[in-house]
Amino acid sequence: MTAGAPIAAARGLCSCHVCQLVSRRTGNGRVAHCPRCGARLHFRRPGSVQRCWALVIASYILYIPANALIMMETGSLITYRKDTIVSGVVHLWKTGSWMIAVIVFIASVAIPLLKLFSLTLLLISVQRRSTWNPRQRTRLYRLVEAVGRWSMLDIYVVTLLAALVQLGSMATVKAGPAAVAFGAVVVLTMFATMEFEPRLIWDPLQKEEFHD
């Protein structure tokens, strides 16, 4: 889409948020419903920015205990360790597992934080009705949407280790309280990405305003 090109809403077309059917509706103030599933039609998902902000702020709050609290406890007859995400990365690095340390750091520390920063940037730009690089911002949204599920690496690792170690009797592995906070951060950022309305990125390029 190029700047100034007519958008679907300008022609009375809107996509159902439930079944994705594209329907034509008029802007005469009447409530319109999807002819397929009966859901109420909106040119833009109402309240998406507010809900997305709420989820992003909650994710920022939970990101602190996710990194400050204990993620995994490991014990044996000789040693017993309690590791946060960062201390686990440091331990892996010191023991020579550099590649695993880098993967865990990127997937469990960098990606969630970059997702939050990206969503914050998108929300601020939409609220300010910025016309700055809409194509690049749309690509950023698609990237955040694509990588969301892959930031739960720590949860997968803890669960797998706990299941494998339970087969023996000489060691124990269990998840710490940070696992709950970290899982909540990942889930909330995924919901925030789903709530964000990417079409709002392009609306400032149009002269028309669309209201339900």
CSV table of C-alpha atoms in Angstrom, one decimal:
chain,number,residue,atom,x,y,z
A,1,MET,CA,0.0,0.0,0.0
A,2,THR,CA,1.4,3.4,-0.9
A,3,ALA,CA,0.8,6.7,0.9
A,4,GLY,CA,-2.6,8.2,0.0
A,5,ALA,CA,-3.9,5.0,-1.7
A,6,PRO,CA,-7.5,4.3,-0.8
A,7,ILE,CA,-8.0,1.8,2.0
A,8,ALA,CA,-10.8,-0.7,2.4
A,9,ALA,CA,-12.5,1.2,5.1
A,10,ALA,CA,-12.8,4.2,2.8
A,11,ARG,CA,-14.9,2.0,0.5
A,12,GLY,CA,-17.1,0.7,3.3
A,13,LEU,CA,-15.3,-2.7,3.6
A,14,CYS,CA,-14.3,-4.2,6.9
A,15,SER,CA,-13.1,-7.6,8.0
A,16,CYS,CA,-14.9,-9.6,10.6
A,17,HIS,CA,-12.7,-10.0,13.7
A,18,VAL,CA,-14.1,-13.5,14.3
A,19,CYS,CA,-14.3,-15.3,10.9
A,20,GLN,CA,-12.3,-12.8,8.8
A,21,LEU,CA,-15.1,-12.4,6.2
A,22,VAL,CA,-14.8,-9.1,4.4
A,23,SER,CA,-18.2,-7.4,4.3
A,24,ARG,CA,-19.4,-4.0,3.1
A,25,ARG,CA,-21.0,-1.7,5.7
A,26,THR,CA,-21.9,2.0,5.6
A,27,GLY,CA,-20.9,4.7,8.0
A,28,ASN,CA,-24.5,5.7,8.8
A,29,GLY,CA,-24.1,5.0,12.5
A,30,ARG,CA,-26.2,1.8,12.4
A,31,VAL,CA,-24.8,-1.4,14.1
A,32,ALA,CA,-23.7,-3.9,11.4
A,33,HIS,CA,-23.2,-7.6,11.9
A,34,CYS,CA,-21.2,-10.2,9.9
A,35,PRO,CA,-23.5,-12.0,7.5
A,36,ARG,CA,-21.6,-15.3,8.2
A,37,CYS,CA,-21.1,-15.5,12.0
A,38,GLY,CA,-23.3,-12.6,13.3
A,39,ALA,CA,-20.4,-10.8,15.1
A,40,ARG,CA,-20.6,-7.1,15.2
A,41,LEU,CA,-18.5,-5.4,12.5
A,42,HIS,CA,-16.0,-2.6,13.2
A,43,PHE,CA,-13.8,-0.8,10.7
A,44,ARG,CA,-11.1,-1.0,13.4
A,45,ARG,CA,-11.1,-3.2,16.5
A,46,PRO,CA,-12.5,-1.0,19.3
A,47,GLY,CA,-10.2,-0.5,22.4
A,48,SER,CA,-7.3,-2.4,20.9
A,49,VAL,CA,-4.7,0.2,21.9
A,50,GLN,CA,-6.0,0.4,25.5
A,51,ARG,CA,-6.0,-3.4,25.9
A,52,CYS,CA,-2.6,-3.7,24.3
A,53,TRP,CA,-1.1,-1.1,26.6
A,54,ALA,CA,-2.6,-2.9,29.6
A,55,LEU,CA,-1.0,-6.2,28.5
A,56,VAL,CA,2.4,-4.5,27.7
A,57,ILE,CA,2.5,-2.7,31.1
A,58,ALA,CA,1.7,-6.0,32.9
A,59,SER,CA,4.5,-7.7,31.0
A,60,TYR,CA,7.0,-5.0,32.0
A,61,ILE,CA,6.0,-5.5,35.6
A,62,LEU,CA,6.3,-9.3,35.5
A,63,TYR,CA,9.6,-9.2,33.5
A,64,ILE,CA,11.4,-8.0,36.7
A,65,PRO,CA,10.6,-11.1,38.9
A,66,ALA,CA,11.0,-13.3,35.9
A,67,ASN,CA,14.7,-12.3,35.8
A,68,ALA,CA,15.3,-11.6,39.5
A,69,LEU,CA,13.7,-14.8,41.0
A,70,ILE,CA,15.0,-18.3,40.9
A,71,MET,CA,14.2,-20.1,37.5
A,72,MET,CA,15.6,-23.5,38.2
A,73,GLU,CA,16.8,-25.5,41.2
A,74,THR,CA,19.2,-28.4,40.6
A,75,GLY,CA,20.6,-30.7,43.3
A,76,SER,CA,22.7,-33.9,43.6
A,77,LEU,CA,24.6,-35.7,46.3
A,78,ILE,CA,27.5,-33.2,45.9
A,79,THR,CA,26.0,-29.8,45.0
A,80,TYR,CA,22.8,-27.8,45.0
A,81,ARG,CA,22.3,-24.8,42.8
A,82,LYS,CA,19.6,-22.1,42.5
A,83,ASP,CA,19.8,-20.2,39.3
A,84,THR,CA,18.1,-17.2,37.8
A,85,ILE,CA,18.0,-16.8,34.0
A,86,VAL,CA,21.1,-14.6,34.0
A,87,SER,CA,23.1,-16.7,36.5
A,88,GLY,CA,22.3,-19.8,34.5
A,89,VAL,CA,23.6,-18.1,31.4
A,90,VAL,CA,26.8,-17.1,33.3
A,91,HIS,CA,27.2,-20.6,34.6
A,92,LEU,CA,26.8,-22.1,31.1
A,93,TRP,CA,29.4,-19.7,29.8
A,94,LYS,CA,31.9,-20.4,32.5
A,95,THR,CA,31.5,-24.2,32.0
A,96,GLY,CA,32.3,-23.9,28.3
A,97,SER,CA,28.7,-24.2,26.9
A,98,TRP,CA,29.1,-20.9,25.1
A,99,MET,CA,26.6,-21.7,22.3
A,100,ILE,CA,23.9,-22.8,24.7
A,101,ALA,CA,24.5,-19.7,26.9
A,102,VAL,CA,24.1,-17.4,23.9
A,103,ILE,CA,20.9,-19.2,22.8
A,104,VAL,CA,19.4,-19.0,26.3
A,105,PHE,CA,20.3,-15.3,26.6
A,106,ILE,CA,18.9,-14.4,23.3
A,107,ALA,CA,15.7,-16.4,23.6
A,108,SER,CA,15.0,-15.7,27.3
A,109,VAL,CA,16.4,-12.3,28.0
A,110,ALA,CA,16.8,-10.3,24.7
A,111,ILE,CA,13.8,-11.4,22.7
A,112,PRO,CA,11.1,-10.7,25.4
A,113,LEU,CA,12.6,-7.3,26.1
A,114,LEU,CA,12.9,-6.5,22.4
A,115,LYS,CA,9.3,-7.6,22.0
A,116,LEU,CA,8.2,-5.2,24.7
A,117,PHE,CA,10.2,-2.3,23.3
A,118,SER,CA,8.8,-3.0,19.8
A,119,LEU,CA,5.2,-3.1,21.0
A,120,THR,CA,5.8,0.1,23.0
A,121,LEU,CA,7.2,1.8,19.9
A,122,LEU,CA,4.2,0.7,17.8
A,123,LEU,CA,1.7,1.8,20.4
A,124,ILE,CA,3.3,5.3,20.8
A,125,SER,CA,3.6,5.8,17.0
A,126,VAL,CA,-0.1,4.8,16.6
A,127,GLN,CA,-1.3,7.1,19.4
A,128,ARG,CA,0.7,10.0,18.0
A,129,ARG,CA,-0.7,9.2,14.5
A,130,SER,CA,2.8,9.1,13.1
A,131,THR,CA,3.4,8.7,9.4
A,132,TRP,CA,7.0,7.6,9.9
A,133,ASN,CA,7.9,4.5,7.8
A,134,PRO,CA,4.6,2.7,8.0
A,135,ARG,CA,5.9,-0.2,5.9
A,136,GLN,CA,8.8,-0.8,8.3
A,137,ARG,CA,6.6,-0.6,11.3
A,138,THR,CA,4.3,-3.2,9.7
A,139,ARG,CA,7.2,-5.5,9.1
A,140,LEU,CA,8.3,-4.9,12.8
A,141,TYR,CA,4.8,-6.0,13.9
A,142,ARG,CA,4.9,-9.1,11.7
A,143,LEU,CA,8.3,-10.0,13.2
A,144,VAL,CA,7.1,-9.6,16.7
A,145,GLU,CA,4.1,-11.8,15.9
A,146,ALA,CA,6.3,-14.5,14.3
A,147,VAL,CA,8.9,-14.8,17.1
A,148,GLY,CA,6.6,-14.6,20.1
A,149,ARG,CA,6.3,-18.3,20.9
A,150,TRP,CA,10.0,-19.0,20.6
A,151,SER,CA,10.9,-17.0,23.7
A,152,MET,CA,9.7,-19.8,26.1
A,153,LEU,CA,12.9,-21.7,25.7
A,154,ASP,CA,13.7,-21.6,29.5
A,155,ILE,CA,10.3,-23.1,30.3
A,156,TYR,CA,10.9,-25.9,27.8
A,157,VAL,CA,14.3,-26.6,29.2
A,158,VAL,CA,13.2,-26.7,32.8
A,159,THR,CA,10.3,-29.0,32.0
A,160,LEU,CA,12.4,-31.4,29.9
A,161,LEU,CA,15.2,-31.6,32.5
A,162,ALA,CA,12.7,-32.1,35.3
A,163,ALA,CA,11.0,-35.0,33.4
A,164,LEU,CA,14.4,-36.6,32.5
A,165,VAL,CA,15.9,-36.3,36.0
A,166,GLN,CA,12.8,-37.8,37.7
A,167,LEU,CA,13.8,-41.1,35.9
A,168,GLY,CA,16.8,-41.3,38.2
A,169,SER,CA,17.3,-41.0,41.9
A,170,MET,CA,20.6,-39.3,42.3
A,171,ALA,CA,19.6,-35.7,41.4
A,172,THR,CA,16.6,-33.4,41.4
A,173,VAL,CA,15.5,-30.6,39.1
A,174,LYS,CA,12.5,-28.3,39.7
A,175,ALA,CA,11.2,-25.0,38.4
A,176,GLY,CA,11.5,-21.9,40.6
A,177,PRO,CA,9.0,-19.1,41.0
A,178,ALA,CA,10.5,-17.2,38.1
A,179,ALA,CA,9.1,-19.8,35.7
A,180,VAL,CA,5.6,-18.7,36.4
A,181,ALA,CA,6.4,-15.0,35.9
A,182,PHE,CA,8.4,-15.7,32.8
A,183,GLY,CA,5.6,-17.8,31.3
A,184,ALA,CA,3.2,-15.0,32.1
A,185,VAL,CA,5.4,-12.5,30.3
A,186,VAL,CA,5.5,-14.6,27.2
A,187,VAL,CA,1.8,-15.3,27.2
A,188,LEU,CA,0.9,-11.6,27.9
A,189,THR,CA,3.1,-10.3,25.1
A,190,MET,CA,1.6,-12.8,22.7
A,191,PHE,CA,-1.9,-11.6,23.7
A,192,ALA,CA,-0.7,-8.0,23.3
A,193,THR,CA,0.5,-8.7,19.8
A,194,MET,CA,-2.9,-10.2,19.0
A,195,GLU,CA,-4.7,-7.2,20.4
A,196,PHE,CA,-2.7,-4.7,18.5
A,197,GLU,CA,-4.5,-3.4,15.3
A,198,PRO,CA,-1.8,-3.1,12.6
A,199,ARG,CA,-4.2,-1.2,10.3
A,200,LEU,CA,-3.9,1.8,12.7
A,201,ILE,CA,-0.4,2.2,11.4
A,202,TRP,CA,-1.7,3.2,8.0
A,203,ASP,CA,-4.7,5.3,9.0
A,204,PRO,CA,-2.8,8.6,9.5
A,205,LEU,CA,-2.0,8.5,5.8
A,206,GLN,CA,-5.7,8.9,5.0
A,207,LYS,CA,-7.8,12.1,5.1
A,208,GLU,CA,-10.9,10.2,6.2
A,209,GLU,CA,-11.6,9.3,9.8
A,210,PHE,CA,-13.5,6.0,10.5
A,211,HIS,CA,-15.7,5.5,13.5
A,212,ASP,CA,-18.1,2.7,14.5
